[in-house]
C-alpha cells in the first residue's frame, strides 16, 4: 500500500495535471465569488475562455515557476511563484483540492514556494487574496505572513500579505 504523502515538483503550467488543477482552482474561486455577489455559479463557457486565454508565461523559468503538489501520486494542488524584481517574488494561485484540505498540503506547497522564491534570489514574498478565502488567509498568517497595505490594484484583491525570506 502506498503511503499517503505529499510530493511537490515544478511542472510546466500547461501540463495535463496543471491544466486540470487550474480548472478546479478557477471553478472554486469563481463560484465563491459569483455565489457571494451574484447568486450564481460560474458559466462553464466563461471558465473555458478564461483558462484558454492564459499563457502562464509568468510561471515559467526564468520569470517564475509552477509547483504541482501530488498526494499519494495524484495531482492535488498548485502554487506559483513569479519574480517581480531582484528582491521580490509573488505567490500566486495556491490551491489544494477541497477533498484533501486539512492534510497539510497548503503548508507544504507554500513552504516549497518560499524555497523556490529564495532560489530565484528573492528576499521577500508577497501575495494578495480575497476576503472570502478565509482558509488561505488563515494559512498565510499561520506561516508568518503579515498583512500589509495594498501592493497592487488587482480587481479581486482585498487582503495583501508579505513575508521576509532571509
PDB file of C-alpha atoms in Angstrom:
ATOM      1  CA  UNK A   1       0.000   0.000   0.000  1.00  0.00           C
ATOM      2  CA  UNK A   2       1.312   3.440  -0.959  1.00  0.00           C
ATOM      3  CA  UNK A   3       1.946   5.846   1.904  1.00  0.00           C
ATOM      4  CA  UNK A   4      -0.305   8.899   1.958  1.00  0.00           C
ATOM      5  CA  UNK A   5       2.306  11.580   1.373  1.00  0.00           C
ATOM      6  CA  UNK A   6       2.742  14.931  -0.327  1.00  0.00           C
ATOM      7  CA  UNK A   7       5.310  15.494  -3.048  1.00  0.00           C
ATOM      8  CA  UNK A   8       5.960  18.848  -4.694  1.00  0.00           C
ATOM      9  CA  UNK A   9       7.736  19.355  -8.017  1.00  0.00           C
ATOM     10  CA  UNK A  10       7.993  22.061 -10.672  1.00  0.00           C
ATOM     11  CA  UNK A  11       5.842  21.400 -13.703  1.00  0.00           C
ATOM     12  CA  UNK A  12       5.036  23.252 -16.928  1.00  0.00           C
ATOM     13  CA  UNK A  13       1.905  25.329 -16.313  1.00  0.00           C
ATOM     14  CA  UNK A  14       0.235  23.838 -19.390  1.00  0.00           C
ATOM     15  CA  UNK A  15       0.833  20.192 -18.469  1.00  0.00           C
ATOM     16  CA  UNK A  16      -2.284  17.992 -18.278  1.00  0.00           C
ATOM     17  CA  UNK A  17      -2.092  17.845 -14.455  1.00  0.00           C
ATOM     18  CA  UNK A  18      -1.631  21.610 -14.151  1.00  0.00           C
ATOM     19  CA  UNK A  19      -4.463  22.307 -16.589  1.00  0.00           C
ATOM     20  CA  UNK A  20      -6.861  20.103 -14.608  1.00  0.00           C
ATOM     21  CA  UNK A  21      -5.798  21.800 -11.367  1.00  0.00           C
ATOM     22  CA  UNK A  22      -6.283  25.281 -12.926  1.00  0.00           C
ATOM     23  CA  UNK A  23      -9.834  24.317 -13.875  1.00  0.00           C
ATOM     24  CA  UNK A  24     -10.544  23.145 -10.326  1.00  0.00           C
ATOM     25  CA  UNK A  25      -8.970  26.291  -8.859  1.00  0.00           C
ATOM     26  CA  UNK A  26     -10.833  28.702 -11.127  1.00  0.00           C
ATOM     27  CA  UNK A  27     -14.107  26.853 -10.706  1.00  0.00           C
ATOM     28  CA  UNK A  28     -13.884  27.118  -6.930  1.00  0.00           C
ATOM     29  CA  UNK A  29     -12.746  30.735  -6.651  1.00  0.00           C
ATOM     30  CA  UNK A  30     -15.144  31.888  -9.384  1.00  0.00           C
ATOM     31  CA  UNK A  31     -18.077  30.027  -7.868  1.00  0.00           C
ATOM     32  CA  UNK A  32     -17.353  31.500  -4.445  1.00  0.00           C
ATOM     33  CA  UNK A  33     -17.200  34.996  -5.918  1.00  0.00           C
ATOM     34  CA  UNK A  34     -20.306  34.694  -8.092  1.00  0.00           C
ATOM     35  CA  UNK A  35     -22.355  32.969  -5.396  1.00  0.00           C
ATOM     36  CA  UNK A  36     -21.437  35.735  -2.940  1.00  0.00           C
ATOM     37  CA  UNK A  37     -22.011  38.647  -5.301  1.00  0.00           C
ATOM     38  CA  UNK A  38     -24.478  37.460  -7.949  1.00  0.00           C
ATOM     39  CA  UNK A  39     -26.156  34.342  -6.549  1.00  0.00           C
ATOM     40  CA  UNK A  40     -24.950  32.140  -9.400  1.00  0.00           C
ATOM     41  CA  UNK A  41     -22.203  29.702 -10.290  1.00  0.00           C
ATOM     42  CA  UNK A  42     -19.533  30.198 -12.930  1.00  0.00           C
ATOM     43  CA  UNK A  43     -20.673  29.798 -16.526  1.00  0.00           C
ATOM     44  CA  UNK A  44     -18.629  26.829 -17.890  1.00  0.00           C
ATOM     45  CA  UNK A  45     -18.089  28.630 -21.226  1.00  0.00           C
ATOM     46  CA  UNK A  46     -16.694  31.651 -19.350  1.00  0.00           C
ATOM     47  CA  UNK A  47     -14.372  29.368 -17.397  1.00  0.00           C
ATOM     48  CA  UNK A  48     -13.166  27.700 -20.613  1.00  0.00           C
ATOM     49  CA  UNK A  49     -12.434  31.110 -22.169  1.00  0.00           C
ATOM     50  CA  UNK A  50     -10.512  32.310 -19.109  1.00  0.00           C
ATOM     51  CA  UNK A  51      -8.374  29.169 -18.831  1.00  0.00           C
ATOM     52  CA  UNK A  52      -7.685  29.137 -22.589  1.00  0.00           C
ATOM     53  CA  UNK A  53      -6.692  32.826 -22.542  1.00  0.00           C
ATOM     54  CA  UNK A  54      -3.844  32.270 -20.087  1.00  0.00           C
ATOM     55  CA  UNK A  55      -0.293  31.796 -21.379  1.00  0.00           C
ATOM     56  CA  UNK A  56       1.175  31.261 -17.895  1.00  0.00           C
ATOM     57  CA  UNK A  57       4.472  32.808 -19.062  1.00  0.00           C
ATOM     58  CA  UNK A  58       4.869  34.425 -15.636  1.00  0.00           C
ATOM     59  CA  UNK A  59       5.090  30.935 -14.100  1.00  0.00           C
ATOM     60  CA  UNK A  60       7.847  29.636 -16.392  1.00  0.00           C
ATOM     61  CA  UNK A  61      11.586  29.948 -15.822  1.00  0.00           C
ATOM     62  CA  UNK A  62      13.396  32.295 -15.723  1.00  0.00           C
ATOM     63  CA  UNK A  63      10.493  34.557 -14.588  1.00  0.00           C
ATOM     64  CA  UNK A  64       8.803  32.072 -12.293  1.00  0.00           C
ATOM     65  CA  UNK A  65       7.772  28.525 -11.583  1.00  0.00           C
ATOM     66  CA  UNK A  66       4.664  26.465 -11.065  1.00  0.00           C
ATOM     67  CA  UNK A  67       4.775  23.856  -8.331  1.00  0.00           C
ATOM     68  CA  UNK A  68       2.357  20.934  -8.501  1.00  0.00           C
ATOM     69  CA  UNK A  69       1.540  19.024  -5.340  1.00  0.00           C
ATOM     70  CA  UNK A  70       0.658  15.368  -5.521  1.00  0.00           C
ATOM     71  CA  UNK A  71      -0.940  13.423  -2.713  1.00  0.00           C
ATOM     72  CA  UNK A  72      -0.136   9.735  -2.922  1.00  0.00           C
ATOM     73  CA  UNK A  73       0.918  10.344  -6.506  1.00  0.00           C
ATOM     74  CA  UNK A  74      -2.274  12.088  -7.666  1.00  0.00           C
ATOM     75  CA  UNK A  75      -2.323  15.792  -8.686  1.00  0.00           C
ATOM     76  CA  UNK A  76      -3.741  17.642  -5.689  1.00  0.00           C
ATOM     77  CA  UNK A  77      -2.712  21.289  -5.722  1.00  0.00           C
ATOM     78  CA  UNK A  78      -0.627  24.138  -7.079  1.00  0.00           C
ATOM     79  CA  UNK A  79       1.411  27.157  -6.065  1.00  0.00           C
ATOM     80  CA  UNK A  80       3.040  29.601  -8.427  1.00  0.00           C
ATOM     81  CA  UNK A  81       5.981  31.892  -7.843  1.00  0.00           C
ATOM     82  CA  UNK A  82       6.831  34.804 -10.098  1.00  0.00           C
ATOM     83  CA  UNK A  83       9.782  37.114  -9.719  1.00  0.00           C
ATOM     84  CA  UNK A  84       8.711  40.770  -9.702  1.00  0.00           C
ATOM     85  CA  UNK A  85      12.173  42.281  -9.260  1.00  0.00           C
ATOM     86  CA  UNK A  86      15.583  41.254  -7.916  1.00  0.00           C
ATOM     87  CA  UNK A  87      14.322  41.186  -4.320  1.00  0.00           C
ATOM     88  CA  UNK A  88      10.604  40.407  -4.522  1.00  0.00           C
ATOM     89  CA  UNK A  89       8.629  37.388  -5.661  1.00  0.00           C
ATOM     90  CA  UNK A  90       4.866  36.949  -5.689  1.00  0.00           C
ATOM     91  CA  UNK A  91       2.981  33.873  -4.547  1.00  0.00           C
ATOM     92  CA  UNK A  92       0.179  33.035  -6.985  1.00  0.00           C
ATOM     93  CA  UNK A  93      -2.724  30.585  -7.165  1.00  0.00           C
ATOM     94  CA  UNK A  94      -2.161  28.466  -4.081  1.00  0.00           C
ATOM     95  CA  UNK A  95      -4.758  25.732  -4.298  1.00  0.00           C
ATOM     96  CA  UNK A  96      -5.430  22.328  -2.735  1.00  0.00           C
ATOM     97  CA  UNK A  97      -8.370  20.189  -3.813  1.00  0.00           C
ATOM     98  CA  UNK A  98     -11.136  20.571  -1.256  1.00  0.00           C
ATOM     99  CA  UNK A  99     -11.219  16.817  -0.531  1.00  0.00           C
ATOM    100  CA  UNK A 100      -7.565  16.948   0.557  1.00  0.00           C
ATOM    101  CA  UNK A 101      -7.645  20.050   2.742  1.00  0.00           C
ATOM    102  CA  UNK A 102      -6.618  19.587   6.341  1.00  0.00           C
ATOM    103  CA  UNK A 103      -3.877  17.111   5.392  1.00  0.00           C
ATOM    104  CA  UNK A 104      -1.012  19.652   5.354  1.00  0.00           C
ATOM    105  CA  UNK A 105      -0.832  20.240   1.612  1.00  0.00           C
ATOM    106  CA  UNK A 106      -1.239  24.005   1.772  1.00  0.00           C
ATOM    107  CA  UNK A 107       1.645  24.361   4.199  1.00  0.00           C
ATOM    108  CA  UNK A 108       3.865  22.031   2.151  1.00  0.00           C
ATOM    109  CA  UNK A 109       3.065  23.988  -1.024  1.00  0.00           C
ATOM    110  CA  UNK A 110       3.699  27.414   0.498  1.00  0.00           C
ATOM    111  CA  UNK A 111       6.988  26.268   2.079  1.00  0.00           C
ATOM    112  CA  UNK A 112       8.095  24.849  -1.298  1.00  0.00           C
ATOM    113  CA  UNK A 113       7.122  28.143  -2.963  1.00  0.00           C
ATOM    114  CA  UNK A 114       9.202  30.038  -0.392  1.00  0.00           C
ATOM    115  CA  UNK A 115      12.183  27.806  -1.243  1.00  0.00           C
ATOM    116  CA  UNK A 116      11.577  28.450  -4.943  1.00  0.00           C
ATOM    117  CA  UNK A 117      11.435  32.214  -4.367  1.00  0.00           C
ATOM    118  CA  UNK A 118      14.725  32.047  -2.427  1.00  0.00           C
ATOM    119  CA  UNK A 119      16.291  30.067  -5.298  1.00  0.00           C
ATOM    120  CA  UNK A 120      15.255  32.909  -7.637  1.00  0.00           C
ATOM    121  CA  UNK A 121      17.092  35.282  -5.275  1.00  0.00           C
ATOM    122  CA  UNK A 122      14.053  36.881  -3.657  1.00  0.00           C
ATOM    123  CA  UNK A 123      14.321  38.250  -0.132  1.00  0.00           C
ATOM    124  CA  UNK A 124      10.576  38.825   0.194  1.00  0.00           C
ATOM    125  CA  UNK A 125       7.435  37.013  -0.900  1.00  0.00           C
ATOM    126  CA  UNK A 126       4.195  38.945  -1.350  1.00  0.00           C
ATOM    127  CA  UNK A 127       0.649  37.880  -2.200  1.00  0.00           C
ATOM    128  CA  UNK A 128      -2.898  39.066  -2.403  1.00  0.00           C
ATOM    129  CA  UNK A 129      -6.142  37.257  -1.702  1.00  0.00           C
ATOM    130  CA  UNK A 130      -9.841  37.836  -1.285  1.00  0.00           C
ATOM    131  CA  UNK A 131     -11.807  38.312   1.919  1.00  0.00           C
ATOM    132  CA  UNK A 132     -13.924  35.174   1.379  1.00  0.00           C
ATOM    133  CA  UNK A 133     -10.868  32.918   1.015  1.00  0.00           C
ATOM    134  CA  UNK A 134     -10.653  32.569   4.786  1.00  0.00           C
ATOM    135  CA  UNK A 135      -8.719  29.286   4.664  1.00  0.00           C
ATOM    136  CA  UNK A 136      -5.968  30.955   2.641  1.00  0.00           C
ATOM    137  CA  UNK A 137      -5.751  33.955   4.946  1.00  0.00           C
ATOM    138  CA  UNK A 138      -5.517  31.669   7.984  1.00  0.00           C
ATOM    139  CA  UNK A 139      -2.774  29.605   6.322  1.00  0.00           C
ATOM    140  CA  UNK A 140      -0.681  32.657   5.429  1.00  0.00           C
ATOM    141  CA  UNK A 141      -0.986  34.093   8.933  1.00  0.00           C
ATOM    142  CA  UNK A 142      -0.059  30.738  10.482  1.00  0.00           C
ATOM    143  CA  UNK A 143       3.047  30.581   8.249  1.00  0.00           C
ATOM    144  CA  UNK A 144       4.310  34.004   9.316  1.00  0.00           C
ATOM    145  CA  UNK A 145       2.917  36.287   6.628  1.00  0.00           C
ATOM    146  CA  UNK A 146       1.931  39.745   7.802  1.00  0.00           C
ATOM    147  CA  UNK A 147      -0.978  41.693   6.371  1.00  0.00           C
ATOM    148  CA  UNK A 148       0.240  44.864   4.635  1.00  0.00           C
ATOM    149  CA  UNK A 149      -1.050  47.877   2.760  1.00  0.00           C
ATOM    150  CA  UNK A 150      -2.077  47.105  -0.831  1.00  0.00           C
ATOM    151  CA  UNK A 151       0.852  46.466  -3.179  1.00  0.00           C
ATOM    152  CA  UNK A 152      -1.228  46.215  -6.362  1.00  0.00           C
ATOM    153  CA  UNK A 153      -4.584  47.245  -7.747  1.00  0.00           C
ATOM    154  CA  UNK A 154      -5.871  43.786  -8.682  1.00  0.00           C
ATOM    155  CA  UNK A 155      -9.642  43.977  -9.042  1.00  0.00           C
ATOM    156  CA  UNK A 156     -10.337  40.951  -6.797  1.00  0.00           C
ATOM    157  CA  UNK A 157      -7.628  41.617  -4.181  1.00  0.00           C
ATOM    158  CA  UNK A 158      -8.939  42.532  -0.730  1.00  0.00           C
ATOM    159  CA  UNK A 159      -6.018  41.488   1.512  1.00  0.00           C
ATOM    160  CA  UNK A 160      -2.274  41.794   0.913  1.00  0.00           C
ATOM    161  CA  UNK A 161       0.478  39.903   2.724  1.00  0.00           C
ATOM    162  CA  UNK A 162       4.266  39.879   2.847  1.00  0.00           C
ATOM    163  CA  UNK A 163       6.952  37.682   4.374  1.00  0.00           C
ATOM    164  CA  UNK A 164      10.707  38.218   4.635  1.00  0.00           C
ATOM    165  CA  UNK A 165      12.529  35.136   3.364  1.00  0.00           C
ATOM    166  CA  UNK A 166      16.017  35.871   4.671  1.00  0.00           C
TER     167      UNK A 166
END
